[in-house]
Amino acid sequence: MKLKNETILITGGTSGIGLAFAIRLMSMGNTVIIVGRSQSKLDTLLAKYPKLHGIAADVSQPKDVQALADTLNHDFPKLTIILNSAGIMRQYDLFDSKIALPDLTAEIQTNLYGTIYVTKSLLPLLQKQPEAMIVNVSSLLALMSVADSPIYSASKTGVHMYTDALREQIRAKGLNIHVLELLPPLVTETNLTSQYDNDRLTKMVSSPLSKLVDAGIKGMAKNRLQVNVGFTAVLRQFMKIMPNTITHIWGKQTLTAFFKKDTH
């Protein structure tokens, strides 16, 4: 897919991976709309990058997503690319009696439901275009659970499975909509993985944000089905050989740091 003169929507576009892609794609001559929950963050970014467009919406809320879709249909009818990047990652001690049950599902609401809501609401608009693309950001942790963030892995595995099913339905209908799954490793320079900044193991398997964006742009241009960035490609092979051992090693490492921090 050509990545110039396209109209691109990026959720989670006010920080981290989403913002990095927004800036890069904007610089390539595209119309880029970023979505975030905070209007103040959007205002700050639009002042700094006046060529960007911004819409405030919480993708975990169906009413917000419907309003977003209505705005896009009216103001950006030539939308051709969706990049579902909105995501949150939280650490939980599942034995903590103070955690309310609804608090446990926030990551599912944003990471998985948000991807499903936005995609479903905008499929009719994409279907009108001669060529379109959906990029879903899953994770290295869609392949392996991380014990200190048990719900995050579940949400990203859901994104992975949903992306595969979406692609097959699009193929069956003969539509010219490409579906790409981007699997980042732990990425430096993002708030999402700041909890691991001092972890020796995760430093070994992380990648800079610029490398992720480079790989993602290349994959989009070539209509890849899946882009495994950095250590994600290595982990795929390890998980074929000794999945339980790898999960235990990573779980032990992250939980040791988490429980130690939790006691201070």
Steps between C-alpha positions, in 0.01 A plus 500: 500500500630842415555717804464846350189714464306254714257588779605316815334460841721409796348414837717548806657775295592743778803306628737208448462275197193677362656845509826376347312350206289814467803727471674270252195449278422872509854575384445263206221719361190343651196644675526360853228508765602410853252381763547526875288530813647833612395813312778698672766257373353524152501879513865504606603264219297680234668825600840335465412310180242717319477258206352232727128470565358386832176354635438434869344159566528209740514194277384275784161675495258409216331843506835675454592268215168559325550876529854455364368303203236765429765774502730305270222423254415869483844663516735231365298290252819387324636317805718213376708378795420423864783441745357358824769594750304598812618288792553493874710264712456454875671292764280297735549280801209264449500426874449866592161520672472873427466448123138523387392259228414772243851645542648181359342539156614852405765363265247277326265796457766721339739259331256241366153655501639830376660329201178313424275805543707733282553245224134393483377859496732601215485192278217651290715808432809294412289279275420802281868564421686345203763375747517514878692359796449411865804477726440341840774537761519186712819415687789270572287417806226362277735202461594461865331603824672747729418412858495848653254626234275197457212677325717681245620177341142372484384818327779493242448132424140595433616770257715240322212254457254771401743630236531156341121456487448850362750435223325179397157666487640779283659244269176305474316814390766583242566847640822691435565567869839387627528385861835518677584394854793686654669318790736734685746373758536706815557847361714765664381862518138404576295528818361151447821319591654754738431256785782284362762773456733350760445138412810333354309235308264743332786732407643209304180446301380856439532715187506876443178660382659613174581140406140398557370781281751417224390135499132590513520745210690246291243232576211730413661597169543132409152391619645254748262283701715520811806692613705350784733771624831439675490237772144401407636297207747324730233429761279334240769238450567455873129449568490214251780319683451569872192715564453406866863567588506840331174605665628392842835681462336825395227464761750446780707799389209743474325385817816525707538864400126571537457348845819664621374840381157434650644453848675838506 
